[in-house]
Tab-separated table of N, CA, C and O and ligand atoms in Angstrom:
chain	number	residue	atom	x	y	z
O	1	MET	N	-9.794	-102.738	-33.432
O	1	MET	CA	-8.598	-101.887	-33.542
O	1	MET	C	-8.929	-100.619	-34.334
O	1	MET	O	-9.728	-100.656	-35.265
O	2	PRO	N	-8.287	-99.519	-33.973
O	2	PRO	CA	-8.554	-98.245	-34.654
O	2	PRO	C	-7.900	-98.183	-36.027
O	2	PRO	O	-6.748	-97.785	-36.162
O	3	ILE	N	-8.641	-98.589	-37.018
O	3	ILE	CA	-8.110	-98.517	-38.381
O	3	ILE	C	-8.826	-97.389	-39.112
O	3	ILE	O	-10.044	-97.352	-39.154
O	4	TYR	N	-8.019	-96.485	-39.662
O	4	TYR	CA	-8.587	-95.350	-40.369
O	4	TYR	C	-8.185	-95.409	-41.845
O	4	TYR	O	-7.174	-96.008	-42.207
O	5	GLU	N	-9.003	-94.766	-42.645
O	5	GLU	CA	-8.742	-94.741	-44.074
O	5	GLU	C	-8.142	-93.391	-44.447
O	5	GLU	O	-8.607	-92.351	-43.991
O	6	TYR	N	-7.124	-93.447	-45.263
O	6	TYR	CA	-6.438	-92.219	-45.657
O	6	TYR	C	-6.340	-92.145	-47.172
O	6	TYR	O	-6.450	-93.148	-47.871
O	7	LYS	N	-6.106	-90.949	-47.643
O	7	LYS	CA	-5.915	-90.748	-49.065
O	7	LYS	C	-4.717	-89.841	-49.274
O	7	LYS	O	-4.600	-88.792	-48.628
O	8	CYS	N	-3.837	-90.255	-50.178
O	8	CYS	CA	-2.649	-89.470	-50.464
O	8	CYS	C	-2.985	-88.375	-51.466
O	8	CYS	O	-3.649	-88.617	-52.473
O	9	ASN	N	-2.525	-87.170	-51.177
O	9	ASN	CA	-2.803	-86.051	-52.071
O	9	ASN	C	-1.794	-85.972	-53.212
O	9	ASN	O	-1.943	-85.169	-54.124
O	10	ASP	N	-0.758	-86.786	-53.109
O	10	ASP	CA	0.267	-86.757	-54.155
O	10	ASP	C	-0.020	-87.755	-55.261
O	10	ASP	O	0.108	-87.454	-56.442
O	11	CYS	N	-0.394	-88.974	-54.874
O	11	CYS	CA	-0.642	-90.000	-55.883
O	11	CYS	C	-2.081	-90.515	-55.816
O	11	CYS	O	-2.419	-91.486	-56.474
O	12	ASP	N	-2.904	-89.842	-55.031
O	12	ASP	CA	-4.313	-90.224	-54.909
O	12	ASP	C	-4.480	-91.686	-54.509
O	12	ASP	O	-5.426	-92.343	-54.908
O	13	ASN	N	-3.538	-92.157	-53.736
O	13	ASN	CA	-3.614	-93.536	-53.279
O	13	ASN	C	-4.390	-93.605	-51.970
O	13	ASN	O	-4.112	-92.859	-51.038
O	14	GLU	N	-5.367	-94.494	-51.944
O	14	GLU	CA	-6.149	-94.664	-50.726
O	14	GLU	C	-5.668	-95.906	-49.994
O	14	GLU	O	-5.491	-96.962	-50.592
O	15	PHE	N	-5.461	-95.747	-48.708
O	15	PHE	CA	-4.958	-96.867	-47.932
O	15	PHE	C	-5.499	-96.794	-46.511
O	15	PHE	O	-5.946	-95.747	-46.053
O	16	GLU	N	-5.451	-97.946	-45.863
O	16	GLU	CA	-5.895	-98.012	-44.482
O	16	GLU	C	-4.685	-98.177	-43.583
O	16	GLU	O	-3.745	-98.886	-43.913
O	17	GLU	N	-4.726	-97.493	-42.478
O	17	GLU	CA	-3.593	-97.544	-41.576
O	17	GLU	C	-4.080	-97.717	-40.142
O	17	GLU	O	-5.063	-97.117	-39.727
O	18	LEU	N	-3.384	-98.564	-39.436
O	18	LEU	CA	-3.706	-98.761	-38.026
O	18	LEU	C	-2.992	-97.704	-37.200
O	18	LEU	O	-1.766	-97.668	-37.124
O	19	VAL	N	-3.764	-96.810	-36.635
O	19	VAL	CA	-3.168	-95.708	-35.905
O	19	VAL	C	-3.697	-95.670	-34.485
O	19	VAL	O	-4.794	-96.116	-34.196
O	20	PHE	N	-2.886	-95.151	-33.607
O	20	PHE	CA	-3.282	-95.003	-32.216
O	20	PHE	C	-3.395	-93.533	-31.845
O	20	PHE	O	-4.086	-93.161	-30.925
O	21	SER	N	-2.660	-92.713	-32.570
O	21	SER	CA	-2.704	-91.289	-32.317
O	21	SER	C	-3.346	-90.588	-33.500
O	21	SER	O	-2.817	-90.602	-34.608
O	22	GLN	N	-4.503	-89.980	-33.260
O	22	GLN	CA	-5.219	-89.340	-34.359
O	22	GLN	C	-4.552	-88.042	-34.787
O	22	GLN	O	-4.920	-87.437	-35.780
O	23	ASP	N	-3.581	-87.609	-34.003
O	23	ASP	CA	-2.918	-86.351	-34.328
O	23	ASP	C	-1.885	-86.533	-35.423
O	23	ASP	O	-1.576	-85.610	-36.160
O	24	GLU	N	-1.340	-87.756	-35.513
O	24	GLU	CA	-0.303	-87.986	-36.514
O	24	GLU	C	-0.874	-88.693	-37.730
O	24	GLU	O	-1.681	-89.613	-37.608
O	25	LEU	N	-0.420	-88.252	-38.891
O	25	LEU	CA	-0.864	-88.874	-40.123
O	25	LEU	C	0.236	-89.805	-40.636
O	25	LEU	O	1.401	-89.430	-40.688
O	26	PRO	N	-0.144	-91.017	-40.992
O	26	PRO	CA	0.845	-91.973	-41.513
O	26	PRO	C	1.246	-91.592	-42.925
O	26	PRO	O	0.432	-91.058	-43.681
O	27	PRO	N	2.491	-91.835	-43.288
O	27	PRO	CA	2.951	-91.541	-44.640
O	27	PRO	C	2.342	-92.499	-45.641
O	27	PRO	O	1.981	-93.622	-45.298
O	28	CYS	N	2.245	-92.052	-46.871
O	28	CYS	CA	1.684	-92.889	-47.925
O	28	CYS	C	2.602	-94.084	-48.179
O	28	CYS	O	3.795	-93.920	-48.383
O	29	PRO	N	2.049	-95.293	-48.134
O	29	PRO	CA	2.858	-96.503	-48.342
O	29	PRO	C	3.312	-96.643	-49.786
O	29	PRO	O	4.138	-97.508	-50.100
O	30	LYS	N	2.785	-95.829	-50.650
O	30	LYS	CA	3.116	-95.939	-52.068
O	30	LYS	C	4.235	-94.980	-52.459
O	30	LYS	O	5.195	-95.363	-53.116
O	31	CYS	N	4.113	-93.728	-52.019
O	31	CYS	CA	5.116	-92.739	-52.393
O	31	CYS	C	5.763	-92.094	-51.161
O	31	CYS	O	6.545	-91.174	-51.273
O	32	GLN	N	5.403	-92.611	-49.975
O	32	GLN	CA	5.972	-92.121	-48.721
O	32	GLN	C	5.740	-90.621	-48.541
O	32	GLN	O	6.540	-89.937	-47.907
O	33	SER	N	4.665	-90.144	-49.097
O	33	SER	CA	4.379	-88.727	-48.943
O	33	SER	C	3.622	-88.485	-47.639
O	33	SER	O	2.859	-89.329	-47.187
O	34	LYS	N	3.857	-87.340	-47.056
O	34	LYS	CA	3.180	-87.000	-45.811
O	34	LYS	C	1.901	-86.208	-46.076
O	34	LYS	O	1.168	-85.885	-45.158
O	35	LYS	N	1.695	-85.925	-47.352
O	35	LYS	CA	0.513	-85.145	-47.697
O	35	LYS	C	-0.700	-86.056	-47.845
O	35	LYS	O	-1.214	-86.281	-48.933
O	36	VAL	N	-1.106	-86.618	-46.718
O	36	VAL	CA	-2.256	-87.495	-46.734
O	36	VAL	C	-3.382	-86.867	-45.925
O	36	VAL	O	-3.144	-86.039	-45.045
O	37	GLU	N	-4.575	-87.253	-46.246
O	37	GLU	CA	-5.724	-86.759	-45.517
O	37	GLU	C	-6.556	-87.924	-45.020
O	37	GLU	O	-6.644	-88.959	-45.666
O	38	LYS	N	-7.132	-87.733	-43.862
O	38	LYS	CA	-7.924	-88.806	-43.285
O	38	LYS	C	-9.328	-88.788	-43.867
O	38	LYS	O	-9.956	-87.745	-43.970
O	39	LEU	N	-9.772	-89.968	-44.246
O	39	LEU	CA	-11.116	-90.086	-44.777
O	39	LEU	C	-12.033	-90.550	-43.657
O	39	LEU	O	-11.844	-91.608	-43.082
O	40	MET	N	-13.014	-89.711	-43.356
O	40	MET	CA	-13.943	-90.051	-42.292
O	40	MET	C	-15.340	-90.199	-42.858
O	40	MET	O	-15.760	-89.452	-43.730
O	41	SER	N	-16.049	-91.156	-42.316
O	41	SER	CA	-17.400	-91.418	-42.793
O	41	SER	C	-18.288	-90.194	-42.589
O	41	SER	O	-19.208	-89.952	-43.334
O	42	ALA	N	-17.966	-89.415	-41.573
O	42	ALA	CA	-18.763	-88.244	-41.279
O	42	ALA	C	-18.704	-87.257	-42.432
O	42	ALA	O	-19.634	-86.486	-42.642
O	43	CYS	N	-17.598	-87.284	-43.174
O	43	CYS	CA	-17.450	-86.359	-44.283
O	43	CYS	C	-18.186	-86.878	-45.516
O	43	CYS	O	-18.655	-86.110	-46.333
O	44	ALA	N	-18.246	-88.192	-45.620
O	44	ALA	CA	-18.864	-88.790	-46.800
O	44	ALA	C	-20.358	-88.481	-46.838
O	44	ALA	O	-20.897	-88.092	-47.863
O	45	VAL	N	-20.988	-88.658	-45.712
O	45	VAL	CA	-22.425	-88.427	-45.674
O	45	VAL	C	-22.709	-86.947	-45.502
O	45	VAL	O	-21.985	-86.226	-44.824
O	46	GLN	N	-23.747	-86.489	-46.142
O	46	GLN	CA	-24.124	-85.090	-46.054
O	46	GLN	C	-25.107	-84.894	-44.911
O	46	GLN	O	-26.021	-85.672	-44.712
O	47	THR	N	-24.887	-83.839	-44.173
O	47	THR	CA	-25.791	-83.560	-43.063
O	47	THR	C	-27.129	-83.068	-43.587
O	47	THR	O	-27.187	-82.274	-44.529
O	48	GLU	N	-28.163	-83.543	-42.990
O	48	GLU	CA	-29.498	-83.161	-43.436
O	48	GLU	C	-30.001	-81.984	-42.600
O	48	GLU	O	-30.563	-82.146	-41.522
O	49	GLY	N	-29.766	-80.804	-43.119
O	49	GLY	CA	-30.258	-79.608	-42.445
O	49	GLY	C	-29.625	-79.422	-41.081
O	49	GLY	O	-28.400	-79.376	-40.944
O	50	SER	N	-30.471	-79.343	-40.100
O	50	SER	CA	-29.990	-79.079	-38.742
O	50	SER	C	-29.156	-80.244	-38.234
O	50	SER	O	-29.433	-81.396	-38.534
O	51	GLY	N	-28.153	-79.900	-37.471
O	51	GLY	CA	-27.281	-80.927	-36.931
O	51	GLY	C	-27.875	-81.561	-35.701
O	51	GLY	O	-28.582	-80.927	-34.929
O	52	GLY	N	-27.588	-82.801	-35.533
O	52	GLY	CA	-28.110	-83.497	-34.356
O	52	GLY	C	-26.965	-83.917	-33.462
O	52	GLY	O	-26.151	-83.102	-33.062
O	53	GLY	N	-26.896	-85.175	-33.177
O	53	GLY	CA	-25.838	-85.674	-32.314
O	53	GLY	C	-24.572	-85.908	-33.114
O	53	GLY	O	-24.446	-86.864	-33.856
O	54	MET	N	-23.653	-84.987	-33.000
O	54	MET	CA	-22.413	-85.112	-33.737
O	54	MET	C	-21.523	-86.178	-33.089
O	54	MET	O	-21.442	-86.243	-31.861
O	55	PRO	N	-20.882	-86.999	-33.936
O	55	PRO	CA	-19.966	-88.012	-33.399
O	55	PRO	C	-18.760	-87.379	-32.726
O	55	PRO	O	-18.309	-86.307	-33.128
O	56	ASP	N	-18.260	-88.038	-31.744
O	56	ASP	CA	-17.134	-87.491	-30.997
O	56	ASP	C	-15.828	-87.911	-31.641
O	56	ASP	O	-15.298	-88.973	-31.355
O	57	PHE	N	-15.336	-87.103	-32.543
O	57	PHE	CA	-14.095	-87.418	-33.239
O	57	PHE	C	-12.897	-86.769	-32.556
O	57	PHE	O	-11.774	-86.954	-32.962
O	58	GLY	N	-13.157	-85.964	-31.560
O	58	GLY	CA	-12.076	-85.284	-30.889
O	58	GLY	C	-11.671	-84.040	-31.663
O	58	GLY	O	-12.469	-83.493	-32.432
O	59	PRO	N	-10.441	-83.600	-31.463
O	59	PRO	CA	-9.971	-82.386	-32.141
O	59	PRO	C	-9.891	-82.589	-33.651
O	59	PRO	O	-9.153	-83.429	-34.135
O	60	MET	N	-10.640	-81.786	-34.358
O	60	MET	CA	-10.635	-81.904	-35.817
O	60	MET	C	-9.432	-81.160	-36.383
O	60	MET	O	-9.004	-80.144	-35.861
O	61	PRO	N	-8.876	-81.709	-37.484
O	61	PRO	CA	-7.725	-81.030	-38.125
O	61	PRO	C	-8.153	-79.702	-38.749
O	61	PRO	O	-9.322	-79.504	-39.036
O	62	SER	N	-7.203	-78.839	-38.942
O	62	SER	CA	-7.514	-77.523	-39.485
O	62	SER	C	-8.171	-77.650	-40.861
O	62	SER	O	-9.166	-77.012	-41.146
O	63	ALA	N	-7.579	-78.505	-41.687
O	63	ALA	CA	-8.119	-78.695	-43.035
O	63	ALA	C	-9.168	-79.782	-42.998
O	63	ALA	O	-8.890	-80.939	-43.248
O	64	GLY	N	-10.379	-79.417	-42.688
O	64	GLY	CA	-11.447	-80.390	-42.634
O	64	GLY	C	-12.052	-80.613	-43.997
O	64	GLY	O	-11.532	-80.167	-45.014
O	65	CYS	N	-13.172	-81.287	-44.005
O	65	CYS	CA	-13.832	-81.537	-45.274
O	65	CYS	C	-14.648	-80.311	-45.670
O	65	CYS	O	-14.957	-79.457	-44.867
O	66	GLY	N	-15.012	-80.258	-46.912
O	66	GLY	CA	-15.754	-79.105	-47.393
O	66	GLY	C	-15.279	-78.757	-48.799
O	66	GLY	O	-14.891	-79.620	-49.572
O	67	SER	N	-15.294	-77.495	-49.120
O	67	SER	CA	-14.832	-77.083	-50.437
O	67	SER	C	-13.341	-77.339	-50.593
O	67	SER	O	-12.616	-77.425	-49.612
O	68	GLY	N	-12.883	-77.419	-51.831
O	68	GLY	CA	-11.507	-77.762	-52.111
O	68	GLY	C	-10.514	-76.958	-51.287
O	68	GLY	O	-10.729	-75.811	-50.957
O	69	GLY	N	-9.437	-77.604	-50.961
O	69	GLY	CA	-8.439	-76.929	-50.147
O	69	GLY	C	-7.408	-76.213	-51.000
O	69	GLY	O	-7.334	-76.399	-52.211
O	70	GLY	N	-6.640	-75.392	-50.368
O	70	GLY	CA	-5.634	-74.634	-51.099
O	70	GLY	C	-4.358	-75.444	-51.312
O	70	GLY	O	-4.171	-76.060	-52.341
O	71	GLY	N	-3.497	-75.442	-50.357
O	71	GLY	CA	-2.350	-76.264	-50.526
O	71	GLY	C	-1.128	-75.741	-49.851
O	71	GLY	O	-0.737	-74.752	-49.589
F	1	ZN	ZN1	1.173	-91.319	-52.271
């Protein structure tokens, strides 16, 4: 089953949610905030120089991983 890991930007709560649509983000089960971000393994690992076979994650959200976001 497609279970993804999310992190709430309001209470820094990390939770896993079973989702079918990658376009919608589930609300935080702790504070019901919609300001959650999806945690992807691709972001955790650092790319070693040149890119190779990128995983097919589909359409990436505007606010991807990288330097701190604005808000
Ligand atoms: Zn929260």
